[in-house]
């Protein structure tokens, strides 16, 4: 090793030792007679000192010439500092340097390598290798590494076997868009990159592996959002001879283990809520249950009183913003504008102020008297000083809008404390959802999810009413993971493909291998998958998953650091037997 | 859980317990009054018993109807066996069944699910999910899982951080052929799948990660051999502020740790040999050092004696097959045919028998008398009873041929014992190798490998003579891993690309991001990568890596189970902006 110690380990009891450190120059302070250099590596920062009378003159000159981010190797004696720095672990000592070598120089970095940088995201991504030198980014990658270790520690202890499934598989139109890979050896044919190892992990169950997991990259050619990447990492798990409850227990334990080991937090027993209840009370299948503010439906109370907006609405529903009766006209206008935003699309916002004196002030006074408003307030369990916020319209759209308003108010009232953890299992999802566009049913989870046995007879008569053995784990309003008990019967699987609009031929061509496998002794099985990038962000109490990925891509799927994707040579295209379709302007 | 226990855990002290087991029917024996069923899961096999007078008649009938590989759930009492079976851990007990449920039926499997199967490889691969139920395959996947755990345990303890690098990167013609992925969002552009995370791990070193590892899939679009797969797994590692010796020490320790933890074997200190010596003494850069039989060169002794074959040869070289003087004419003909095989291409084989009476019998008697042959024998250190085998011709080709013969003789003499482990570091590889075809130098390892400092001045004058800071770990004649100290200086890297025939523009376009990174404080660094599939096979003492991969591809890159690659829809092609080149007959 070029060094005897790292920049993070020297303490007062090393004083007198001759050491050699290597690292990057965080900063250099030239006070004329004395030059200090803060030397940084992954493990910490140690101060180097060069001073007249102690350090050889030529060395002091050399120290004066050091620039930021130079890579240097310094040898010297560990000495006690005159002015100690309690803010850094190595703050009691410094190195009185007797030998100094420049291992590499550095240009001025395009942004400051500090906890708080002046670099914008694009610049940081272009020079990601410099961004990673910053403590906040490095710590996120270290957290990710620790998460991986702990996930594996837990699953290994539960007899799960990590099995690597292939990356070059077959394209299956169902679900999101695939990335495809042209095959040179099999001209005119393509591999696809997996959106998840779903079918392979089911085949491993058929193969008797009993308990499988994998921390694995998955790929989706979707148009991207802030928290979406074309390649992302999944903790993928499957178990045999289990029922839904076994999976909920196993992975609730895993999540508790992670919070305990990594954050020292003991989570309470996870809440459970059905999909229907979640939609009715919170307008979302990912409810943030760090706070209440459940929806209250008012159709009975408000309809047939001549107020068209309510009378014509499929649903009239509201929330109680406790203690907000004092909101000004202006503040209420801001909320009204909020719900009218194009992403939310509510037509308007009705409010009722529960005044301290027991009277009520509402934006619909002319239609509803004090008694009526009093009745609403009682239904909300509202106290004097509270503010009722009410939306009306088409059910799903109105619930969605009120869900956004609930989260907004929750944030304004500081009810979404990142130090508070509210984990909930959302259960009993519908098996199918109707797609207006294609006018057919889509699998809400995926085509391999089993219907609840008691609902199977409804598959033909009322497909939309069939509930699935599917479940999501939601933490603080974010979906951490989801899964289902799978179909393991060939006939039922064939019927599912049928309902999803596959012809027998299509089903056979795409999933014949799985349905055949079901004919050779497929065990009952089910599983779950966690979005690992997101789980890391949740664990750190952050929103953006990008900084938890070493080399993320931007919203147009580009890696701006290596400038990928890029053109390839005609020779490569010819070998693959494909050619570009010439597009206008390209 | 559908079961209370697995099929591997019940013992004599469970007798009297009511248990429920789930699994697959290994076999069913119907002895009329008694029916036995061997129930199998991942954890073992437990015997079920149904007998008249004890078991309800209807259950016995049901048991008689069970077929192989049916998935069943059986509840009953653990009872002591009349006839114990010491060959199985559960052999002291059986389950007297009181309830039996068929969880799934099974067709007759296409091959027997036994340790020794009657299924050929193609059939096994088509039904891999059944093949995996076989103990030998399952144990290989379990070994692989254990290897992963131990590799991570070691590297974590050595402060390595596992960082995931991207799979959608950029195509770089240097090296093997890339698999490419057309980009939909960036029309006419392509991603490439990584042949290795080489440049990214180097950027992580520039980023100050200090010690990186990853167990990661890599991709090469090569024509396949038995031990090559288009996607394979690598243990990829990189360290900063190190010299070659540090990396050799760190990963020799890792390999010893794996052998100790997994096989209980204490490996000796690894041998070390230079590339030149390996080629001279064993004709291979992957010498199998479980046995000696080093080459002996005879040019001085044999040339200029009028024997054209020797006189015209660039190299005359042989090995001593100890104790083989008794080989018959027929046996010697077999060896001669062996070296004449097209893969080996020697013109002929000269032998010298060292007879017990101290005389010599040779196939070149007419050119060389007893004294001459005695001289040769002395140079070989041959004893009476030994057999000298000699080849002559162009140096590299002759060494290669003799290397094959050495391995063949080693096998015939039982010197390649799979229980013996000979690990060696091959050092001082040439930096460059001349390619006749393209008439330019290629990087022997890769373009990022650093030349030995003392050889740098030869880069221009004699590029072929420059040695690299590169190393391979070879175990029993198989390359387990290899790596190098990298270039971390922009100018030197640019010079390398220059020597490799890159124009400045090409180098900039393909590797500009790396050379730019070198200008912002790149530390000295180096690393190594192990072929994980192969390492697993080596650890198990086997040749074929396929059975250590859950879902391998065949020699034409096909997954015959899911039948991939496959055609994709015109719609997909249009979205991607590519089209197939129509080929004759397709």
Coordinates of N, CA and C in Angstrom, one line a residue, chain A residues 303-385:
Chain A
X303 N -76.8 16.7 -0.9 CA -77.5 16.6 -2.2 C -79.0 16.9 -2.1
X304 N -79.6 17.4 -3.1 CA -81.0 17.7 -3.2 C -81.4 18.9 -2.4
X305 N -80.3 19.8 -2.2 CA -80.6 21.1 -1.5 C -80.5 22.2 -2.5
X306 N -80.5 21.9 -3.8 CA -80.5 23.0 -4.9 C -79.2 23.5 -5.2
X307 N -78.1 23.0 -4.6 CA -76.8 23.5 -5.0 C -76.2 22.6 -6.1
X308 N -76.3 23.2 -7.4 CA -76.0 22.3 -8.5 C -74.7 21.6 -8.4
X309 N -73.6 22.3 -8.0 CA -72.3 21.6 -8.0 C -72.4 20.3 -7.2
X310 N -73.1 20.4 -6.1 CA -73.2 19.2 -5.2 C -74.2 18.2 -5.8
X311 N -75.3 18.7 -6.3 CA -76.4 17.9 -6.8 C -76.0 17.1 -8.0
X312 N -75.1 17.7 -8.8 CA -74.7 17.0 -10.1 C -73.5 16.1 -9.9
X313 N -72.9 16.1 -8.6 CA -71.7 15.4 -8.4 C -72.0 13.9 -8.1
X314 N -71.1 13.1 -8.6 CA -71.2 11.7 -8.2 C -70.8 11.5 -6.7
X315 N -69.8 12.3 -6.3 CA -69.3 12.3 -5.0 C -69.0 13.6 -4.4
X316 N -69.5 13.9 -3.2 CA -69.1 15.1 -2.4 C -68.3 14.6 -1.2
X317 N -67.1 15.0 -1.1 CA -66.2 14.5 -0.1 C -65.2 15.5 0.4
X318 N -64.9 15.4 1.7 CA -64.0 16.5 2.3 C -63.1 16.0 3.3
X319 N -62.2 16.9 3.8 CA -61.3 16.6 4.9 C -61.4 17.7 5.9
X320 N -60.9 17.4 7.1 CA -60.9 18.4 8.2 C -59.5 18.9 8.4
X321 N -59.2 20.1 8.0 CA -57.9 20.7 8.3 C -57.9 21.3 9.7
X322 N -57.5 20.5 10.7 CA -57.7 20.9 12.1 C -56.9 22.2 12.4
X323 N -57.6 23.1 13.1 CA -57.0 24.4 13.5 C -56.8 25.4 12.5
X324 N -57.4 25.2 11.3 CA -57.1 26.1 10.2 C -58.2 27.1 9.9
X325 N -59.2 27.2 10.8 CA -60.3 28.1 10.6 C -59.8 29.5 10.4
X326 N -58.6 29.8 10.9 CA -58.1 31.2 10.8 C -57.5 31.5 9.4
X327 N -57.5 30.5 8.5 CA -57.0 30.8 7.1 C -57.6 32.0 6.6
X328 N -56.8 32.9 5.9 CA -57.3 34.1 5.3 C -57.9 33.8 3.9
X329 N -58.7 34.7 3.4 CA -59.2 34.7 2.0 C -58.0 34.2 1.1
X330 N -56.9 34.9 1.3 CA -55.7 34.7 0.4 C -55.2 33.2 0.5
X331 N -55.1 32.8 1.8 CA -54.7 31.4 2.0 C -55.7 30.4 1.3
X332 N -56.9 30.7 1.4 CA -58.0 29.8 0.9 C -57.9 29.9 -0.7
X333 N -57.6 31.1 -1.2 CA -57.4 31.2 -2.7 C -56.3 30.3 -3.2
X334 N -55.2 30.3 -2.4 CA -54.0 29.5 -2.8 C -54.4 28.0 -2.8
X335 N -55.2 27.6 -1.8 CA -55.7 26.2 -1.8 C -56.6 25.9 -3.0
X336 N -57.4 26.9 -3.3 CA -58.3 26.7 -4.5 C -57.5 26.6 -5.8
X337 N -56.5 27.5 -5.9 CA -55.7 27.4 -7.1 C -55.0 26.0 -7.2
X338 N -54.5 25.6 -6.0 CA -53.8 24.3 -5.9 C -54.7 23.2 -6.5
X339 N -56.0 23.1 -6.1 CA -56.8 22.0 -6.5 C -57.3 22.2 -8.0
X340 N -57.1 23.4 -8.5 CA -57.5 23.6 -9.9 C -56.4 23.4 -10.9
X341 N -55.1 23.1 -10.3 CA -54.0 22.9 -11.2 C -54.3 21.7 -12.2
X342 N -53.7 21.8 -13.4 CA -54.0 20.8 -14.4 C -53.7 19.4 -14.0
X343 N -52.7 19.2 -13.1 CA -52.4 17.8 -12.7 C -53.5 17.4 -11.7
X344 N -54.3 18.3 -11.1 CA -55.3 17.9 -10.1 C -56.7 18.0 -10.7
X345 N -57.0 19.1 -11.4 CA -58.2 19.3 -12.2 C -59.5 19.2 -11.4
X346 N -59.5 19.8 -10.1 CA -60.8 20.0 -9.5 C -61.4 21.3 -10.0
X347 N -62.8 21.3 -10.0 CA -63.4 22.6 -10.5 C -63.4 23.7 -9.5
X348 N -63.4 23.3 -8.2 CA -63.4 24.3 -7.2 C -63.3 23.7 -5.8
X349 N -63.2 24.6 -4.8 CA -63.0 24.1 -3.4 C -64.1 24.8 -2.5
X350 N -64.8 24.0 -1.8 CA -65.8 24.5 -0.9 C -65.2 24.4 0.5
X351 N -65.3 25.5 1.3 CA -64.7 25.5 2.6 C -65.8 25.8 3.7
X352 N -65.6 25.3 4.9 CA -66.4 25.6 6.0 C -65.5 25.9 7.2
X353 N -65.5 27.2 7.7 CA -64.8 27.5 8.8 C -65.6 27.3 10.1
X354 N -65.1 26.5 11.0 CA -65.7 26.3 12.3 C -65.2 27.3 13.3
X355 N -66.0 28.4 13.4 CA -65.5 29.5 14.2 C -65.5 29.2 15.7
X356 N -64.6 29.9 16.4 CA -64.4 29.7 17.9 C -65.7 29.8 18.6
X357 N -66.6 30.7 18.1 CA -67.9 31.0 18.8 C -69.0 30.0 18.5
X358 N -68.6 28.9 17.8 CA -69.5 27.8 17.4 C -70.3 28.1 16.2
X359 N -70.2 29.3 15.6 CA -70.9 29.5 14.3 C -70.0 29.0 13.2
X360 N -70.5 29.0 12.0 CA -69.8 28.5 10.8 C -69.8 29.5 9.7
X361 N -68.7 29.6 9.0 CA -68.6 30.5 7.8 C -68.2 29.6 6.6
X362 N -69.0 29.6 5.6 CA -68.8 28.8 4.5 C -68.9 29.5 3.1
X363 N -68.2 28.9 2.1 CA -68.3 29.5 0.8 C -69.6 29.1 0.1
X364 N -70.5 28.3 0.8 CA -71.8 28.0 0.3 C -72.9 28.3 1.2
X365 N -72.7 29.4 2.0 CA -73.7 29.9 3.0 C -75.1 30.0 2.3
X366 N -75.1 30.5 1.1 CA -76.4 30.8 0.5 C -77.2 29.6 0.3
X367 N -76.6 28.4 0.3 CA -77.3 27.2 0.0 C -77.5 26.4 1.3
X368 N -76.6 26.6 2.3 CA -76.7 25.8 3.5 C -76.6 26.6 4.7
X369 N -77.6 26.5 5.6 CA -77.7 27.3 6.9 C -76.8 26.7 7.9
X370 N -76.8 27.4 9.0 CA -75.9 27.1 10.2 C -76.2 25.6 10.6
X371 N -77.5 25.2 10.7 CA -77.8 23.9 11.1 C -77.1 22.8 10.2
X372 N -77.3 23.0 8.9 CA -76.7 22.1 7.9 C -75.2 22.0 8.2
X373 N -74.6 23.2 8.2 CA -73.1 23.2 8.4 C -72.7 22.5 9.7
X374 N -73.5 22.7 10.7 CA -73.3 22.1 12.0 C -73.3 20.6 11.9
X375 N -74.3 20.1 11.1 CA -74.4 18.7 10.8 C -73.1 18.1 10.2
X376 N -72.6 18.9 9.2 CA -71.4 18.4 8.5 C -70.3 18.4 9.5
X377 N -70.1 19.4 10.2 CA -69.0 19.5 11.2 C -69.0 18.3 12.1
X378 N -70.2 18.0 12.6 CA -70.4 16.8 13.5 C -69.9 15.5 12.7
X379 N -70.3 15.4 11.5 CA -69.8 14.2 10.7 C -68.3 14.1 10.6
X380 N -67.7 15.3 10.5 CA -66.2 15.4 10.4 C -65.6 15.3 11.8
X381 N -66.4 15.3 12.9 CA -65.8 15.4 14.2 C -65.0 16.7 14.4
X382 N -65.4 17.7 13.7 CA -64.7 19.0 13.7 C -65.0 19.8 15.0
X383 N -63.9 20.4 15.5 CA -64.0 21.3 16.7 C -64.0 22.7 16.2
X384 N -64.4 23.7 17.1 CA -64.2 25.1 16.8 C -62.8 25.3 16.5
X385 N -62.5 26.1 15.4 CA -61.2 26.4 15.0 C -60.7 25.5 13.8

